[in-house]
Short mmCIF file of C-alpha atoms and ligand atoms in Angstrom, two decimals:
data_model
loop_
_atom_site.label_atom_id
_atom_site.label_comp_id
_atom_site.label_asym_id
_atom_site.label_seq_id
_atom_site.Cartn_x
_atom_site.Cartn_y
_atom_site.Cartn_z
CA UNK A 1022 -36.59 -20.26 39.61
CA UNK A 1023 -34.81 -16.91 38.19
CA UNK A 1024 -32.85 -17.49 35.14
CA UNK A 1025 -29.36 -15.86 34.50
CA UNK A 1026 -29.04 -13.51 31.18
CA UNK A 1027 -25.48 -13.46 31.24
CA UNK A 1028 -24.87 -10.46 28.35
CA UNK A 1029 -21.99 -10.57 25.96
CA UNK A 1030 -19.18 -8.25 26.86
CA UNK A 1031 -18.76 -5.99 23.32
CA UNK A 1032 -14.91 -5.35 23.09
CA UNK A 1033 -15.04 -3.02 19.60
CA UNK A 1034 -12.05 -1.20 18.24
CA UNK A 1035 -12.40 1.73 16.38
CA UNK A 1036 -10.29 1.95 13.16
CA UNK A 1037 -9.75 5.24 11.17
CA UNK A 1038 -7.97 4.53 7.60
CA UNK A 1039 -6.40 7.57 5.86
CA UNK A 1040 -8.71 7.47 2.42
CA UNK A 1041 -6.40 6.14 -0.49
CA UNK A 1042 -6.93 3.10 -2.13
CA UNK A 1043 -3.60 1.94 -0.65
CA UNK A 1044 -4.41 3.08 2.86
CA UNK A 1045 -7.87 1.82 2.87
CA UNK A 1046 -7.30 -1.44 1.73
CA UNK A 1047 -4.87 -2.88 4.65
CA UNK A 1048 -7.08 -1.19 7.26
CA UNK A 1049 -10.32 -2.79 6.55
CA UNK A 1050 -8.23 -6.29 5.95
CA UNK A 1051 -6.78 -5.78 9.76
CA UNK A 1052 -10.62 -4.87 10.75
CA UNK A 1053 -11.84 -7.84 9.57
CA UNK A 1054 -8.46 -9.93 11.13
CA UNK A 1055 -9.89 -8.64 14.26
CA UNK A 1056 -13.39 -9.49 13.75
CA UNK A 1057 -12.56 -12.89 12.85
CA UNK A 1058 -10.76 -13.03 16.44
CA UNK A 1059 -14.09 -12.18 18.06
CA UNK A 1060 -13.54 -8.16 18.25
CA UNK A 1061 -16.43 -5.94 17.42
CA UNK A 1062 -15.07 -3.68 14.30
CA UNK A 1063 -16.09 0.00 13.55
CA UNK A 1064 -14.45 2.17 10.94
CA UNK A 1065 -14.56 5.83 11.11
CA UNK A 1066 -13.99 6.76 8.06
CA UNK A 1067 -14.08 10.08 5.50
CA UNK A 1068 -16.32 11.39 3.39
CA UNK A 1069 -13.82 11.31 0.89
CA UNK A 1070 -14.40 7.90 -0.99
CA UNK A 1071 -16.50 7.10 1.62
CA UNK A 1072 -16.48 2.78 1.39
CA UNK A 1073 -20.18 1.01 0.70
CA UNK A 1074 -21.00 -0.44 3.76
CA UNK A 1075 -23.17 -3.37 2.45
CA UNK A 1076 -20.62 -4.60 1.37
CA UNK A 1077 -18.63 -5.22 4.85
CA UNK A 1078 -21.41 -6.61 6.44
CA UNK A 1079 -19.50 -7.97 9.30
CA UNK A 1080 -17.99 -4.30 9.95
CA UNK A 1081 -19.50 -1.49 11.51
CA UNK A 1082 -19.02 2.13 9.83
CA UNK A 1083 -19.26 5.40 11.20
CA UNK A 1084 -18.78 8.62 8.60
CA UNK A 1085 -17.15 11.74 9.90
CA UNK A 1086 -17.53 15.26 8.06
CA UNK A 1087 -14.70 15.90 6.57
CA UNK A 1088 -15.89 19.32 5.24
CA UNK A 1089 -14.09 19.25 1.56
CA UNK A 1090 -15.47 20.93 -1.45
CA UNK A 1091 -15.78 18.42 -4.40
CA UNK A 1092 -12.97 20.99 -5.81
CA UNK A 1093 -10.83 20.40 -2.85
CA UNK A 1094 -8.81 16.71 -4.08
CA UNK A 1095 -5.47 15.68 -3.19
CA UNK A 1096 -4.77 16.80 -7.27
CA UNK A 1097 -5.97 20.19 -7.25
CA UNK A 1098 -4.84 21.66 -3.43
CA UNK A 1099 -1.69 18.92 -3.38
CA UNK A 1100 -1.37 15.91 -1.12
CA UNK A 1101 0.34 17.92 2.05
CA UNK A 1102 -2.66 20.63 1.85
CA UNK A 1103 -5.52 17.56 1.62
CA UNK A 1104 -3.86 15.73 4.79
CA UNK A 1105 -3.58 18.52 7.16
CA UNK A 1106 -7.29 19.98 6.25
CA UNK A 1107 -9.03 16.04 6.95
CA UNK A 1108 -6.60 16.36 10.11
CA UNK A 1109 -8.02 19.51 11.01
CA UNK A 1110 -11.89 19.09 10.05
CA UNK A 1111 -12.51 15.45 11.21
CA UNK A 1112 -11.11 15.85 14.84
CA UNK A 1113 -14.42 17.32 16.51
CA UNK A 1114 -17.26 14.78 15.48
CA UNK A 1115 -14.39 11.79 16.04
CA UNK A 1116 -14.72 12.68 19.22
CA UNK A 1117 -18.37 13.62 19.85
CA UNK A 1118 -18.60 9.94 18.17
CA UNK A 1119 -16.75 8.59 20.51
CA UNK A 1120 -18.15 10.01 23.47
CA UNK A 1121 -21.51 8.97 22.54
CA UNK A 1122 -20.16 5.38 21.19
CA UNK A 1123 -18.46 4.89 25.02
CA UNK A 1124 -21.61 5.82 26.75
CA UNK A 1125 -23.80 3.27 24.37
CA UNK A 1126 -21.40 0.43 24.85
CA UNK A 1127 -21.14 0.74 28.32
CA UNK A 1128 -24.90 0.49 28.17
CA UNK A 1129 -25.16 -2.72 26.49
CA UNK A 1130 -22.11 -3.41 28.91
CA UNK A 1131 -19.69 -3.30 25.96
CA UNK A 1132 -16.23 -1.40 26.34
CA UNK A 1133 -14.33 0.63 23.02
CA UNK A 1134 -10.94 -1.40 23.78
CA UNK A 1135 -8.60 0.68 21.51
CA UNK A 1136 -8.54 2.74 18.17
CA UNK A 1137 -6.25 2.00 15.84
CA UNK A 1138 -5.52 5.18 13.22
CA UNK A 1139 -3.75 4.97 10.08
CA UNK A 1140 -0.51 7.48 10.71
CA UNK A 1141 -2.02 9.24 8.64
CA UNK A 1142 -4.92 10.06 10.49
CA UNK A 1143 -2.84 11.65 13.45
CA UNK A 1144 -6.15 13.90 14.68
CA UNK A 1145 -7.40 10.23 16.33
CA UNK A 1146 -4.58 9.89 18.40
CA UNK A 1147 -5.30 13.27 20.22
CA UNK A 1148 -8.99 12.35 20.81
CA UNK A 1149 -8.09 8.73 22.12
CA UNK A 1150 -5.49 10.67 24.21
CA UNK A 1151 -8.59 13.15 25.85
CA UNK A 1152 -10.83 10.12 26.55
CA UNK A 1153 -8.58 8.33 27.71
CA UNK A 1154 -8.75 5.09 25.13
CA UNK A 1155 -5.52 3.12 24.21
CA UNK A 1156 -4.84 3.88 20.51
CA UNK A 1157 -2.09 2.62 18.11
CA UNK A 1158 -0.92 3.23 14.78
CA UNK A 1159 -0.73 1.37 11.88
CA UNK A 1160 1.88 1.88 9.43
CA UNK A 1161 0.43 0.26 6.03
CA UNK A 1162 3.97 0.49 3.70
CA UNK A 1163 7.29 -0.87 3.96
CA UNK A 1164 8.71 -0.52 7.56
CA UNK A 1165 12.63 0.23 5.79
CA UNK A 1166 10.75 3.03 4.35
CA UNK A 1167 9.62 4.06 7.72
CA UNK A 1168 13.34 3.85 8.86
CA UNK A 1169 14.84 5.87 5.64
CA UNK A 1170 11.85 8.80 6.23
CA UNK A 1171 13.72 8.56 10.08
CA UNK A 1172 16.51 9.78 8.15
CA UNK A 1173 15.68 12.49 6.14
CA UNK A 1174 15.58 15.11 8.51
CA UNK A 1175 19.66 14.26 9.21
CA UNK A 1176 20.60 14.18 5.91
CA UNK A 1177 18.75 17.46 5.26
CA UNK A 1178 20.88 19.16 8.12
CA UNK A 1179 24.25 17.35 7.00
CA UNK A 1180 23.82 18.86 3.46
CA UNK A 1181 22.62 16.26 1.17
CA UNK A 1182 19.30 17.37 0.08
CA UNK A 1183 17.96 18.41 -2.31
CA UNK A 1184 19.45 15.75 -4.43
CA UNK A 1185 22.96 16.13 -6.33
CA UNK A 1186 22.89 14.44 -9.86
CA UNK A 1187 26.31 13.69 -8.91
CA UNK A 1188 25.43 11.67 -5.92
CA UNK A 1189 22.33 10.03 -6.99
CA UNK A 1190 24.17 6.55 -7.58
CA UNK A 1191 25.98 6.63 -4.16
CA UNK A 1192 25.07 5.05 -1.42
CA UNK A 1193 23.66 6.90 1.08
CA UNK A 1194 25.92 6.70 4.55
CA UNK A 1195 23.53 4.59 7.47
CA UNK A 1196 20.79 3.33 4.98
CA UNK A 1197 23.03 0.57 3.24
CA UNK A 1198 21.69 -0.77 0.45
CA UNK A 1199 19.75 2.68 -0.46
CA UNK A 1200 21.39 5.01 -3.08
CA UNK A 1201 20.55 8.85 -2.87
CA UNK A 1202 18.23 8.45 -5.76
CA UNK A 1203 16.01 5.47 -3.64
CA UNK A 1204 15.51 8.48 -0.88
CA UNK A 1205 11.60 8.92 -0.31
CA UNK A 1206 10.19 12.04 -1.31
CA UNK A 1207 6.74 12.65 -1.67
CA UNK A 1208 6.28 14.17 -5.34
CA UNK A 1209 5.79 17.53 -3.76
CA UNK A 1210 8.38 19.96 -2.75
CA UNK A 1211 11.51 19.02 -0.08
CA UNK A 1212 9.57 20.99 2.22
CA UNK A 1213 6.45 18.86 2.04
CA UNK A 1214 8.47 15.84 2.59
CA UNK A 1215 10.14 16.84 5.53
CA UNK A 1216 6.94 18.24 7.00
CA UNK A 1217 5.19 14.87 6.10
CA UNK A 1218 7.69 12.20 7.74
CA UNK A 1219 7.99 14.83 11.19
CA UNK A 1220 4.33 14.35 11.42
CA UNK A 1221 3.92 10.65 10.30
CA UNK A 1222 7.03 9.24 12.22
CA UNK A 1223 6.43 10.80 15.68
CA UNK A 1224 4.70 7.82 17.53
CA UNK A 1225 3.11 10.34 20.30
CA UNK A 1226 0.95 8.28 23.27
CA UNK A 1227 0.81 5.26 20.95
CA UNK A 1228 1.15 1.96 22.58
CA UNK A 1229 2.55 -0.01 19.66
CA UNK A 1230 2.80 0.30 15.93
CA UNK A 1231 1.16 -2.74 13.76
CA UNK A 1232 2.87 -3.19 10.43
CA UNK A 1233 1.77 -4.84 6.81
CA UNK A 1234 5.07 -6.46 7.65
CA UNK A 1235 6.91 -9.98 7.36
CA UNK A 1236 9.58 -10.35 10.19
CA UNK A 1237 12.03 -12.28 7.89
CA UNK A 1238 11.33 -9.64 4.75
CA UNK A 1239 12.30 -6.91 6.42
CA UNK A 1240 15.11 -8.22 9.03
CA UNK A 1241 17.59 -6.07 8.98
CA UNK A 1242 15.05 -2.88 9.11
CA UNK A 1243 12.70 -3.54 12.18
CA UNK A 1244 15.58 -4.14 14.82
CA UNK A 1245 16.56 -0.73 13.63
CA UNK A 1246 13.20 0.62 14.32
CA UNK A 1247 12.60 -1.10 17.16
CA UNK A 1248 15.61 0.83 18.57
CA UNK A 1249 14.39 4.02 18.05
CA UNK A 1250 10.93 2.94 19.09
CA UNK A 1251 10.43 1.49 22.22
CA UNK A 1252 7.00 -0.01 22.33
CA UNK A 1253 5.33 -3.10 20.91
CA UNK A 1254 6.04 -4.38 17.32
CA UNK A 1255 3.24 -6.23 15.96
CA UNK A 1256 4.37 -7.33 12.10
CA UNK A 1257 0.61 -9.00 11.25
CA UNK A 1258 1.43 -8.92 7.36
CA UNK A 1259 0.28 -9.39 4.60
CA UNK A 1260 -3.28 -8.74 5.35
CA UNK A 1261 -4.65 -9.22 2.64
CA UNK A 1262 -3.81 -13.10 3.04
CA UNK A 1263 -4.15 -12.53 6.86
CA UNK A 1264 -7.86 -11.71 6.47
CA UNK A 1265 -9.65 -14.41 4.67
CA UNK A 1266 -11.67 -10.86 3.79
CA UNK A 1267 -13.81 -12.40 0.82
CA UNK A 1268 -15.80 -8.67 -0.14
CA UNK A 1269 -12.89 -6.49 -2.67
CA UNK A 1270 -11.81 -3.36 -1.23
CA UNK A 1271 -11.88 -1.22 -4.61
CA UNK A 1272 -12.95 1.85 -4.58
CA UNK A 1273 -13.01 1.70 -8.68
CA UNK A 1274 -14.79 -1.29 -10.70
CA UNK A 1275 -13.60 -4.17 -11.47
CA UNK A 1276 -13.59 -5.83 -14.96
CA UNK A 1277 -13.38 -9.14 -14.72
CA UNK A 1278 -13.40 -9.60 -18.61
CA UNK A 1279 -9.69 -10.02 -17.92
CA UNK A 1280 -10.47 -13.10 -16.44
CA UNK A 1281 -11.94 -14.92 -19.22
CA UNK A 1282 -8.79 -14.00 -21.62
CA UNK A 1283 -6.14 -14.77 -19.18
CA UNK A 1284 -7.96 -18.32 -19.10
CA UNK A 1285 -6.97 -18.52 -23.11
CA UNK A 1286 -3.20 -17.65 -22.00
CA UNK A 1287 -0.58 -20.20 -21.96
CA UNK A 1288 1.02 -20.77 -18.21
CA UNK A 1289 3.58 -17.51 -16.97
CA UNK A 1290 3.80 -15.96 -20.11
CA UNK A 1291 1.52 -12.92 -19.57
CA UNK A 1292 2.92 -9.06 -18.49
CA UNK A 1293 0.33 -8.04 -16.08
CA UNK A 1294 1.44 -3.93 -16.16
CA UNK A 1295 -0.92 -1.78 -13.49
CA UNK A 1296 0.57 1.28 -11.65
CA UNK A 1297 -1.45 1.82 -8.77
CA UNK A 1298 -4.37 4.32 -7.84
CA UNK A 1299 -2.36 7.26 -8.20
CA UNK A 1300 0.59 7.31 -10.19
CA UNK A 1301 -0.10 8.88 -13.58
CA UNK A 1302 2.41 9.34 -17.31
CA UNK A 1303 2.64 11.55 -19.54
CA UNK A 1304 1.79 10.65 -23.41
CA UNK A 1305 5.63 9.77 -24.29
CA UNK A 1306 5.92 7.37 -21.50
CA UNK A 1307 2.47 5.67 -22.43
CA UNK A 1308 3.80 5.30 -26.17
CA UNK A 1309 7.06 4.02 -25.34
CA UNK A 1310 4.96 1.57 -23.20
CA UNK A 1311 2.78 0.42 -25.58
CA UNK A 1312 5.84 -0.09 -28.63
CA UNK A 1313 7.76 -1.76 -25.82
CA UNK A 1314 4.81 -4.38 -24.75
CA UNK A 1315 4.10 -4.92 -28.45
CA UNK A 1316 7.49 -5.44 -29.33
CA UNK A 1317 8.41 -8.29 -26.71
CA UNK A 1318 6.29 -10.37 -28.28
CA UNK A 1319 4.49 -11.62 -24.73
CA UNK A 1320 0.82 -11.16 -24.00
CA UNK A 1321 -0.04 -8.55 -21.84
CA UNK A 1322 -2.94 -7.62 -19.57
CA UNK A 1323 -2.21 -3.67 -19.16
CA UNK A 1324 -4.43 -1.44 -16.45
CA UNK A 1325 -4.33 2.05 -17.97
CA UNK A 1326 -6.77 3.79 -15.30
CA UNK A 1327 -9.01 6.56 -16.70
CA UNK A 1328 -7.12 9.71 -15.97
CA UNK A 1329 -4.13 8.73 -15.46
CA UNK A 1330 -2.66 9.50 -18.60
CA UNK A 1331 -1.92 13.12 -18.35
CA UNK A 1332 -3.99 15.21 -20.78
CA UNK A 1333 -6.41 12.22 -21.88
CA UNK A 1334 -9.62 10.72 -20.20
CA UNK A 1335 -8.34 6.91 -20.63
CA UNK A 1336 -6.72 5.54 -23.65
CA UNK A 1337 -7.08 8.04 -26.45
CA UNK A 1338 -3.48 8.87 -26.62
CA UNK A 1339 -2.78 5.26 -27.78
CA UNK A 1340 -0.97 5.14 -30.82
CA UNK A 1341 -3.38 4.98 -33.95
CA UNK A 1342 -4.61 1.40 -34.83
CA UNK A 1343 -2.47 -0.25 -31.56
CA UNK A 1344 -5.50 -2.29 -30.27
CA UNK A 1345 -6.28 -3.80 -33.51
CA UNK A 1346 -2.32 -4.32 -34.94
CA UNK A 1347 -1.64 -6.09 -30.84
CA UNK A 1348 -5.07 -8.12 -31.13
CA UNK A 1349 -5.77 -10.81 -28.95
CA UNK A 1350 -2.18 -10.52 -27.31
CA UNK A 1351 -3.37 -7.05 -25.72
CA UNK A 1352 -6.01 -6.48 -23.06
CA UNK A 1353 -6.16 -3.31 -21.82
CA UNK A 1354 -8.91 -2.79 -18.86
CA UNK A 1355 -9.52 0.33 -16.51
CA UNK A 1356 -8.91 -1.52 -13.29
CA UNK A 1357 -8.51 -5.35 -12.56
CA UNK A 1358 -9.59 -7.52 -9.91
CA UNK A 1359 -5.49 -7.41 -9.17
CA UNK A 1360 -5.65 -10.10 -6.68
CA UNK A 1361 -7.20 -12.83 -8.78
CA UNK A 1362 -4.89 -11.78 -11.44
CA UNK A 1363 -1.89 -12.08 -9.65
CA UNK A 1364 -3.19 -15.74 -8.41
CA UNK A 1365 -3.81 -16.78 -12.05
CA UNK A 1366 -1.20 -19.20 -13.37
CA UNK A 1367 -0.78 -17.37 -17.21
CA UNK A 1368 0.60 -14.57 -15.17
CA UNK A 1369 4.23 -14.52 -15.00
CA UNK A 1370 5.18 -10.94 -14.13
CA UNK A 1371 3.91 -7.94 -12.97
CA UNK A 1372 5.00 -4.82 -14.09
CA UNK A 1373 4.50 -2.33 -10.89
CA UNK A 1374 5.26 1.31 -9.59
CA UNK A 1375 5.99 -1.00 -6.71
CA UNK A 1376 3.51 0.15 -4.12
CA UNK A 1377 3.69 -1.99 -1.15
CA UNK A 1378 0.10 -3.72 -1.38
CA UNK A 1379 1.24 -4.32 -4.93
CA UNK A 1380 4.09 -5.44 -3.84
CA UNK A 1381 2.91 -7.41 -1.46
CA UNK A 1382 0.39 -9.43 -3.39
CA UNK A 1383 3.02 -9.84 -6.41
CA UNK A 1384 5.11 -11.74 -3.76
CA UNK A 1385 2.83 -13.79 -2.12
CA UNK A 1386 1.81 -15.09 -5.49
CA UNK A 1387 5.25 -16.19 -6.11
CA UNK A 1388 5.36 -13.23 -9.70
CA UNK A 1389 8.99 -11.65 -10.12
CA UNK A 1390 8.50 -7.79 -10.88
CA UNK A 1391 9.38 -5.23 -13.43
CA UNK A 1392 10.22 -1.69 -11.08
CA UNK A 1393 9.09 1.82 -12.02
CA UNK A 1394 8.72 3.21 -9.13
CA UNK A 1395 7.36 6.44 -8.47
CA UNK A 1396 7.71 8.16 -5.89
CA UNK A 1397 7.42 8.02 -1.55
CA UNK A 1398 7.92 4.53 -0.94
CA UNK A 1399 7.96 3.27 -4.21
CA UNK A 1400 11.88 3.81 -4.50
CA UNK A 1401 12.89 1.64 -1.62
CA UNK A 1402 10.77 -1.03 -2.38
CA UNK A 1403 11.99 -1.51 -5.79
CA UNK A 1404 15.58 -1.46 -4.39
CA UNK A 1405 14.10 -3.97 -2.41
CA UNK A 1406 12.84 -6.13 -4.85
CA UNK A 1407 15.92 -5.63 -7.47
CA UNK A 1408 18.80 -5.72 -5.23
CA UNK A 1409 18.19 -7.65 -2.08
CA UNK A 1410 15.52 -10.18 -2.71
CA UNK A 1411 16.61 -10.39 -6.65
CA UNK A 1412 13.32 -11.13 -7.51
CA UNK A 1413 12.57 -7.48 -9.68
CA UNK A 1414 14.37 -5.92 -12.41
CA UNK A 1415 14.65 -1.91 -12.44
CA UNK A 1416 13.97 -0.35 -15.59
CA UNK A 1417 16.11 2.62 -14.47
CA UNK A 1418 14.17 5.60 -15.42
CA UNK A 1419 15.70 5.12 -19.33
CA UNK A 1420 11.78 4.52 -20.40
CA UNK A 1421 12.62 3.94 -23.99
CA UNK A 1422 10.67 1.32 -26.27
CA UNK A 1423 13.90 -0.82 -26.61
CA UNK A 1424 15.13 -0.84 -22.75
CA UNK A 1425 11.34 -1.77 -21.74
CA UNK A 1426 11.44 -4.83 -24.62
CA UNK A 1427 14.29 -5.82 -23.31
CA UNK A 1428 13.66 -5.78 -19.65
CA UNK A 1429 10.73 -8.08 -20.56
CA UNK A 1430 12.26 -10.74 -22.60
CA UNK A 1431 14.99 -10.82 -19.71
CA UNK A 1432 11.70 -11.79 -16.86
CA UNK A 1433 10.46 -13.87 -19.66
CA UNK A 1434 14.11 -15.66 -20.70
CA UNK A 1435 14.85 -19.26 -19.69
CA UNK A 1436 17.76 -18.62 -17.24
CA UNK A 1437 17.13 -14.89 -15.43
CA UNK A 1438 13.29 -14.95 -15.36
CA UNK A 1439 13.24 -18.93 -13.74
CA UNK A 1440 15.91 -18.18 -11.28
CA UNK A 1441 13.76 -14.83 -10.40
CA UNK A 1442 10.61 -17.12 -10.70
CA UNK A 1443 12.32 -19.53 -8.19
CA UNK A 1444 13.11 -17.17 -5.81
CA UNK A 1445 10.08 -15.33 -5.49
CA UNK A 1446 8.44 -18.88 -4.78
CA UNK A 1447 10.52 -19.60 -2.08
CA UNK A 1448 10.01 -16.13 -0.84
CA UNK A 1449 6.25 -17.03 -0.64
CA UNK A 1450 6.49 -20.41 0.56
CA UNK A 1451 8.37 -18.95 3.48
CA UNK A 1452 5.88 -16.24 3.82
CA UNK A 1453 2.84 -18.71 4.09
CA UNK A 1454 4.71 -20.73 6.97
CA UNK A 1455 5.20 -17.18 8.64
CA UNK A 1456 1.12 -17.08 8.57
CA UNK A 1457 0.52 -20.38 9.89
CA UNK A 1458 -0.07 -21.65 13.53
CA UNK A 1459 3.12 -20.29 15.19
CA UNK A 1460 4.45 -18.20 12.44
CA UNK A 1461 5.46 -14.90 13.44
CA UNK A 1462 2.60 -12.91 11.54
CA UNK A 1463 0.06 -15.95 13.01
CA UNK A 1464 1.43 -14.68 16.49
CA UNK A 1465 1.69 -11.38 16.05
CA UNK A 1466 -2.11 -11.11 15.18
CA UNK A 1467 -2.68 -12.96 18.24
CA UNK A 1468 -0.70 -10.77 20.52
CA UNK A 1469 -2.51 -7.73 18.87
CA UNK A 1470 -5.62 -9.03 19.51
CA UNK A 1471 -4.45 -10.14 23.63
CA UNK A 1472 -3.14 -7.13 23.94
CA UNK A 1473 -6.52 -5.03 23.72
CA UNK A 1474 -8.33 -7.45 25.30
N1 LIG B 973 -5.50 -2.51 -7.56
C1 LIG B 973 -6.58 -3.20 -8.05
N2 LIG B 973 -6.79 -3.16 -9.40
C2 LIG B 973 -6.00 -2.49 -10.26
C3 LIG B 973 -4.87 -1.81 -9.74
C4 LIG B 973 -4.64 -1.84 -8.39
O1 LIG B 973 -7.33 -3.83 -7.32
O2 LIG B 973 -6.28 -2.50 -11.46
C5 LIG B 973 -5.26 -2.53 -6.11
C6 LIG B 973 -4.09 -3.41 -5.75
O3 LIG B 973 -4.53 -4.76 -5.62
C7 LIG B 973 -3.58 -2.80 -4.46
C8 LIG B 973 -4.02 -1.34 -4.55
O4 LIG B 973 -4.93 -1.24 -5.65
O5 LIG B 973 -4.19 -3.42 -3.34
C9 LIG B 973 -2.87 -0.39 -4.84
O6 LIG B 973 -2.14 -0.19 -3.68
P1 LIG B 973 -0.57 0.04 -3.72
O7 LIG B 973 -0.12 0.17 -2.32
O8 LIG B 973 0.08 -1.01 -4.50
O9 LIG B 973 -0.39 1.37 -4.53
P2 LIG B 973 -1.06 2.83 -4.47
O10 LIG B 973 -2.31 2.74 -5.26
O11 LIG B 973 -1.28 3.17 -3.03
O12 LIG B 973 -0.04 3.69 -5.14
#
């Protein structure tokens, strides 16, 4: 009698993250969303801090040239100059990858379903277009700072940029609660900006736009961009809790020594202070810092990441004996496992540039916030956190030893810090029924995951 093989039918989706720590992070966390829900995974990813593959064994990985000189860094040819060159020089092996990866599937009767490209990472979006493959975009930050970069562009033409120092406190007409000085810009020139969110917020063939998103978060925003976008919302955040991805997504080493001493730390009284993978100070703002944690008196677990003190290699600028006078109360490390240190119970605040992963994973830990935002979307989310979900406390740009001391003992103080403390819990108790069986990030992963099958 014959037997049957009845083959598996591959669906895979290909997935090309823009390569920043911040971009990188909530791509392979959807990748591995989608793996979980029985899709076959491949990234297509950069040169450019190319991720270990060992250690995603459940992912499949496929490097594209991206043709930069080791000289050639977002730092030294600017951020707007780095995007449009991987733009330009990964577009022609995407595709020859693709052509080849359609052919091979089909083979093993498999089917590419979709790609899914970081916004970012336009160049996909044209190759998915020629072969005809559904593709989608991803928007990894805050969707309300999708909608204000929808605005730029008007107020530009109505007058209001650049920036007035007069203005900078007023609100700014159609973006209610936003104040002029919230706007996003992108630490380069107005141009750049301008250039940037034209590029990043024109949806072209995409079928729907997946965002690190919570529907109740960020109610008043996505309606608004759901107007001027008429496809398919999928709000699957936050990934990172989405995932269940066990493997860390740092592209810098962890040091878990932090671990061990917030273990000796008495419950939410620890400063956890980390600014991201990019953001960098200038010596001033790293001694004010360091007098201002010293002086208000709470321990502090401070990620000072090797270069990113401007004219020093890590911590040399320090000033002189400041490790030994702080002592045990200080640990200073060049990048934490952030996650786990968020999660830990002696942590009682973190003080952010308020990136949105940051963000995100302060918040679902229940950890009010100390703002100094940066730049891009930084701004917006720490108006965010300050003024509508009251669960973060600007330090205003006035970066003085005595304003940061006192911002601390007010997260720390028994009435302001335990009704921030309070909110942000119910802000993540509401979050982790949103991720739940019929919670609307639990459905939107599922529609995602329908809708390329
Ligand atoms: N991060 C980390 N260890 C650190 C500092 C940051 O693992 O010491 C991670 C953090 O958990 C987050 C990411 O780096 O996932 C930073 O992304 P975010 O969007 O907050 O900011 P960006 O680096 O893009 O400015």
């Amino acid at each position: 009698m014959e037997t049957k093989v009845v083959k598996q039918v591959q669906k895979r989706l290909v997935l090309v993250p823009f390569p920043f720590q911040g971009h990188m992070t909530p791509m392979f966390q959807l990748g591995t969303a989608l793996q979980q829900k029985g899709l076959s995974v491949t990234i297509a990813h950069t040169r450019y801090n190319a991720p270990d593959p060992s250690l995603y064994p459940h992912l499949h990985f496929q490097p594209l040239t991206d043709n930069l000189t080791s000289n050639e860094t977002p730092t030294n040819i600017g951020f707007f100059n780095f995007f449009k060159k991987i733009n330009k020089n990964c577009e022609s092996e995407m595709r020859e990858f693709l052509v080849q990866k359609i052919q091979q599937e089909q083979e093993a009767c498999g089917h590419v379903v979709g790609i899914i490209y970081d916004t970012l990472m336009y160049f996909a979006e044209a190759v998915a277009d020629d072969l005809k493959i559904p593709s989608m975009v991803i928007r990894t930050s805050f969707a309300t700072y999708v909608l204000a970069t929808l605005s730029m562009s008007r107020l530009h033409a109505e007058g209001y940029l650049p920036l007035q120092d007069s203005m900078l406190e007023e609100q700014v007409p159609e973006l209610y609660p936003l104040r002029f000085k919230d706007l996003p810009f992108t630490g380069e020139g107005i141009e750049e900006s301008l250039a940037l969110y034209a590029i990043t917020c024109n949806l072209r063939s995409s079928s729907g736009i997946i965002w690190n998103a919570i529907d109740f978060l960020e109610n008043l925003s996505l309606p608004k961009l759901q107007q001027h976008y008429k496809v398919p919302f999928f709000t699957v955040g936050p990934l990172h809790k989405i995932s269940l991805m066990s493997s860390s997504t740092s592209l810098l080493e962890e040091d878990k020594t932090c671990m061990t001493w917030l273990d000796k730390q008495a419950t939410n009284t620890v400063i956890y202070v980390s600014l991201g993978s990019l953001a960098s100070i200038n010596a001033e703002e790293l001694a004010e810092t360091a007098w201002g944690l010293a002086n208000s008196g709470q321990p502090f677990l401070w990620v000072i990441r090797p270069g990113s003190v401007i004219g020093s290699e890590w911590i040399e600028l320090l000033p002189e004996g400041y490790i030994e006078n702080t002592g045990e109360r200080c640990h200073i490390v060049k990048w934490a496992p952030q996650k786990l240190v968020l999660a830990h119970s002696a942590v009682g605040g973190f003080w952010s540039h308020c990136g949105w992963n940051s963000t995100l994973e302060s918040i679902c830990e229940g950890k009010p916030m100390i703002c100094r935002p940066f730049y891009v979307d930084q701004k917006v989310i720490s108006r965010y956190l300050s003024y509508v979900w009251k669960i973060g406390l600007e330090l205003e740009w006035r970066l003085d030893r005595k304003n940061i001391e006192s911002v601390i003992r007010r997260l720390f103080g028994d009435k302001e810090g335990d009704e921030m403390r309070g909110r942000a819990t119910e802000i993540k108790e509401k979050i982790e029924s949103c991720m739940s069986a019929g919670g609307s990030s639990s459905d939107s992963l599922n529609n995602l995951v329908e809708f390329f099958l």
